[in-house]
mmCIF file with all atom_site columns, C-alpha atoms in Angstrom:
data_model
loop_
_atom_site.group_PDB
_atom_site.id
_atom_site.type_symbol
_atom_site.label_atom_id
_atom_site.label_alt_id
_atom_site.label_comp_id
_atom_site.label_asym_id
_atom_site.label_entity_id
_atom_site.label_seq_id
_atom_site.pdbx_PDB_ins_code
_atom_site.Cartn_x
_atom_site.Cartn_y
_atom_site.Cartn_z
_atom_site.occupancy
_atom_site.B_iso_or_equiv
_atom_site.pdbx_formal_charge
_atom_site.auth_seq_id
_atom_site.auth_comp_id
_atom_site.auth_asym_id
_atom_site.auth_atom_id
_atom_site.pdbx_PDB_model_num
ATOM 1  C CA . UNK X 1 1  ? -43.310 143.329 211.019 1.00 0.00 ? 10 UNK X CA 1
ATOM 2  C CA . UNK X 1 2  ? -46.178 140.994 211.384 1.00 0.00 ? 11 UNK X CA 1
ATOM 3  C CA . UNK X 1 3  ? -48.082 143.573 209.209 1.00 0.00 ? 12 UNK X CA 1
ATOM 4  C CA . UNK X 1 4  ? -45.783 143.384 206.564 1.00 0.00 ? 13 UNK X CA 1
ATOM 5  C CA . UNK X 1 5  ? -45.798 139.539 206.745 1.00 0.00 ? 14 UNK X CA 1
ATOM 6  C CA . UNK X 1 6  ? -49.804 139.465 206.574 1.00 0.00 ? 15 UNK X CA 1
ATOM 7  C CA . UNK X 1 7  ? -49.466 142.000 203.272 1.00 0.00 ? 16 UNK X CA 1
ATOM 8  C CA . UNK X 1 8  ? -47.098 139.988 201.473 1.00 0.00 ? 17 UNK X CA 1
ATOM 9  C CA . UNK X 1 9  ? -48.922 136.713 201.847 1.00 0.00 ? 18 UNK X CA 1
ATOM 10 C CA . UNK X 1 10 ? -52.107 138.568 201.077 1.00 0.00 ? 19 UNK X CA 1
ATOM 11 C CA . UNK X 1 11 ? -50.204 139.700 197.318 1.00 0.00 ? 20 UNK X CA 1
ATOM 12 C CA . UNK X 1 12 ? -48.796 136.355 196.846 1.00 0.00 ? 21 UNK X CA 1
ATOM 13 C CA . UNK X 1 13 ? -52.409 135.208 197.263 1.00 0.00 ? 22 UNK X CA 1
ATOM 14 C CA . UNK X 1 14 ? -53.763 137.753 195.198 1.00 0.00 ? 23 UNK X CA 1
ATOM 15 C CA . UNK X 1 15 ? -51.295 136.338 192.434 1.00 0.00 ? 24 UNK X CA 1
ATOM 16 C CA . UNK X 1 16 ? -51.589 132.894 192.531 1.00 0.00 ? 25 UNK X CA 1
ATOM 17 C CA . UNK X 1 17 ? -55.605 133.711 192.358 1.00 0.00 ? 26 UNK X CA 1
ATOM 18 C CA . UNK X 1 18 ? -55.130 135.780 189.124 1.00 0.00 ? 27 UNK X CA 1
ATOM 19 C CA . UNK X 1 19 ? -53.185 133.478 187.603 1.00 0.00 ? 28 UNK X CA 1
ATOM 20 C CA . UNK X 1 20 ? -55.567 130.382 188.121 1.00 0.00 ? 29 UNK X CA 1
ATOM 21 C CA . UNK X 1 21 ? -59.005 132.845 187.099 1.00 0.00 ? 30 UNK X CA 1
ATOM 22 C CA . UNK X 1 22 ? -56.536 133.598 183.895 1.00 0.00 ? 31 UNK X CA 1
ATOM 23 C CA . UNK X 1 23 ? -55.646 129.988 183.474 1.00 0.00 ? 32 UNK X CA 1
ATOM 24 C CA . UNK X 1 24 ? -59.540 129.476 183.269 1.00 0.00 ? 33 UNK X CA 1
ATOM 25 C CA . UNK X 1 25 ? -60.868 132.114 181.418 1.00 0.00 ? 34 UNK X CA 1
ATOM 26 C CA . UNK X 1 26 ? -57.672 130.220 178.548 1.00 0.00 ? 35 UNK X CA 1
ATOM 27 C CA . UNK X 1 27 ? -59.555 126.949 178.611 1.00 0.00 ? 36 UNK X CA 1
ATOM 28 C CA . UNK X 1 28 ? -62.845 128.759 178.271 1.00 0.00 ? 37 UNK X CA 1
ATOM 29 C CA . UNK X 1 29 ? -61.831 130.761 175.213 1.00 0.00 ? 38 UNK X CA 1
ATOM 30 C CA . UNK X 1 30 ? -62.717 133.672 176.666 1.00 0.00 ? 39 UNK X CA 1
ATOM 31 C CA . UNK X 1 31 ? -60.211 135.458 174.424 1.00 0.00 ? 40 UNK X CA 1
ATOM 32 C CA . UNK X 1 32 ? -59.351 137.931 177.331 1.00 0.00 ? 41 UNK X CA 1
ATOM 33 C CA . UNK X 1 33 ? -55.874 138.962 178.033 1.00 0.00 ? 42 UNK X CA 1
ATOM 34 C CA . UNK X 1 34 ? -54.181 139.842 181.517 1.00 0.00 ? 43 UNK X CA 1
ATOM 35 C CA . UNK X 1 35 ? -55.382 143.240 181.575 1.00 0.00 ? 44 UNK X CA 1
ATOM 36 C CA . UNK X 1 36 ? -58.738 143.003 180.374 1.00 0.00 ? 45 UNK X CA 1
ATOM 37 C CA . UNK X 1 37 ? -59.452 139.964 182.832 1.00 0.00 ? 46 UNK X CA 1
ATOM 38 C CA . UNK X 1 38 ? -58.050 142.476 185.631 1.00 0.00 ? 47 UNK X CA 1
ATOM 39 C CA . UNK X 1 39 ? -60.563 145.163 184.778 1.00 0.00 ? 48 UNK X CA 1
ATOM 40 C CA . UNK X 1 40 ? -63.564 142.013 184.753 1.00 0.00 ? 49 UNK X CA 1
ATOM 41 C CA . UNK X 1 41 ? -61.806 141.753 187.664 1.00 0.00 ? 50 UNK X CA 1
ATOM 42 C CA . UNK X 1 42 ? -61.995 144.761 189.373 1.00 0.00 ? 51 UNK X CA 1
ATOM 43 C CA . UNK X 1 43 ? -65.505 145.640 188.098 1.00 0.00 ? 52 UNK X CA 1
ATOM 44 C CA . UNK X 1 44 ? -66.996 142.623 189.958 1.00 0.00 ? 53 UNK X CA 1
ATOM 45 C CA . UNK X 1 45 ? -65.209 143.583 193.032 1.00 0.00 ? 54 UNK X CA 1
ATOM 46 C CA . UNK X 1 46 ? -66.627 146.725 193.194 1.00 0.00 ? 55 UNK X CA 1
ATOM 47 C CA . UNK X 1 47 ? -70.497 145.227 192.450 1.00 0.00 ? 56 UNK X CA 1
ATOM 48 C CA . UNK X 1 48 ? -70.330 145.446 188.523 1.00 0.00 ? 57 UNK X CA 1
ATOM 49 C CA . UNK X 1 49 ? -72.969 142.334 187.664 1.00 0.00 ? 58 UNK X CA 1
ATOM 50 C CA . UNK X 1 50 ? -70.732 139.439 185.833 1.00 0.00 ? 59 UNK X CA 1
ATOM 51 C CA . UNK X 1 51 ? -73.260 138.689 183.468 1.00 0.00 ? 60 UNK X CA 1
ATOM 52 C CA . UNK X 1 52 ? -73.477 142.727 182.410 1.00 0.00 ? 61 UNK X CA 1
ATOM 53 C CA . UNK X 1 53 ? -69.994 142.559 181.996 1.00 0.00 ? 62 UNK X CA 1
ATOM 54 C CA . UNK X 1 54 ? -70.220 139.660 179.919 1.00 0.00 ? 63 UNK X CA 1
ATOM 55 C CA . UNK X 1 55 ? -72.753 140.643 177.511 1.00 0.00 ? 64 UNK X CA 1
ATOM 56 C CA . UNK X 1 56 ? -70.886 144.552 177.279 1.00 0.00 ? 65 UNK X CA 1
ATOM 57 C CA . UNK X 1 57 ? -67.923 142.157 176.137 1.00 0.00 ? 66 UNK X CA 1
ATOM 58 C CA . UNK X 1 58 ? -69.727 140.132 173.765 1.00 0.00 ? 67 UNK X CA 1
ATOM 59 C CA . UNK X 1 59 ? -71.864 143.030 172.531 1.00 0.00 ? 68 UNK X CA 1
ATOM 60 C CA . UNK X 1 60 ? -68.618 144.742 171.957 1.00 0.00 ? 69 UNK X CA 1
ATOM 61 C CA . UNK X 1 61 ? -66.987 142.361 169.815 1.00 0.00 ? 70 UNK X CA 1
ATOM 62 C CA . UNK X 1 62 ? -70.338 141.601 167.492 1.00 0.00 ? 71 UNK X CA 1
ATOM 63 C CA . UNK X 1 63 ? -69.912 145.635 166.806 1.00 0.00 ? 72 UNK X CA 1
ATOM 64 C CA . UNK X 1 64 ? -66.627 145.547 166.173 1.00 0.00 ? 73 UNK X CA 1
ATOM 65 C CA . UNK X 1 65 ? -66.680 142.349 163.964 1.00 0.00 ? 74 UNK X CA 1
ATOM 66 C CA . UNK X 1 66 ? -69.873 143.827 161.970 1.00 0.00 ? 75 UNK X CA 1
ATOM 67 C CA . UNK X 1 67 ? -68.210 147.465 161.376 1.00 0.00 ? 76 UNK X CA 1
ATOM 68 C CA . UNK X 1 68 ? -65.088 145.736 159.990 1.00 0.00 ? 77 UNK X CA 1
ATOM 69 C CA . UNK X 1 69 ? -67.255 143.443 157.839 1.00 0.00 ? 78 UNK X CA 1
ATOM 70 C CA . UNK X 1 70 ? -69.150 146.550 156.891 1.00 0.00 ? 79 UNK X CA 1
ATOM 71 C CA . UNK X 1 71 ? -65.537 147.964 156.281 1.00 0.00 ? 80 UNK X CA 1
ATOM 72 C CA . UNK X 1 72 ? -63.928 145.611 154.448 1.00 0.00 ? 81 UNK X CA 1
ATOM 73 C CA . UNK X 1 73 ? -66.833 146.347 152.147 1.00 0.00 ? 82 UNK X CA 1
ATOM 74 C CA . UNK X 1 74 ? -66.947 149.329 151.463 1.00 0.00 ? 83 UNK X CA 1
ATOM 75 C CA . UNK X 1 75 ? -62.845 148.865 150.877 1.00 0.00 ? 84 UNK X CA 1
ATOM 76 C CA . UNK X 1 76 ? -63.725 146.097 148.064 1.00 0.00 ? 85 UNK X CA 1
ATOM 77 C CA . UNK X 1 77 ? -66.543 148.383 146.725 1.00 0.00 ? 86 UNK X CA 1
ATOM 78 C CA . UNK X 1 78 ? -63.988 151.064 146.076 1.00 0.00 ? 87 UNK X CA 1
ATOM 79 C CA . UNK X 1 79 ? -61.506 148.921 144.705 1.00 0.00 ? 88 UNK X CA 1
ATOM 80 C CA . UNK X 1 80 ? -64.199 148.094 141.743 1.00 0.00 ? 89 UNK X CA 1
#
């Protein structure tokens, strides 16, 4: 019994942490939900470097951004 005790306060732990590192990353405009701040999450627990994750993240979203500028060229191009 003591075991399950120890687990439970451990989650309840776990959840109030999550929910203050998501309450954060919402005042820092981070822009990630839930799920993607559980896989930051879960990288940097297993040694993934924060900042790499970061600048994957932001590198990401400049690519995506630019191919649906590119896109919505191309789309206005046609329609001429």
């Amino acid at each position: 019994m003591p075991g399950d005790l120890e687990e439970l306060e451990k989650a309840q732990n776990e959840r109030e942490m999550f929910k203050i590192l998501l309450e954060i990353s919402k005042l820092l405009n981070t822009g990630l939900d839930a799920v993607s701040l559980t896989y930051c999450i879960r990288l940097c627990e297993n040694g993934v470097n924060p900042e790499g994750i970061a600048k994957m993240i932001i590198d990401t979203r400049n690519a995506v951004k630019a191919y649906k500028k590119q896109e919505s060229k191309g789309a206005t191009a046609k329609e001429s």
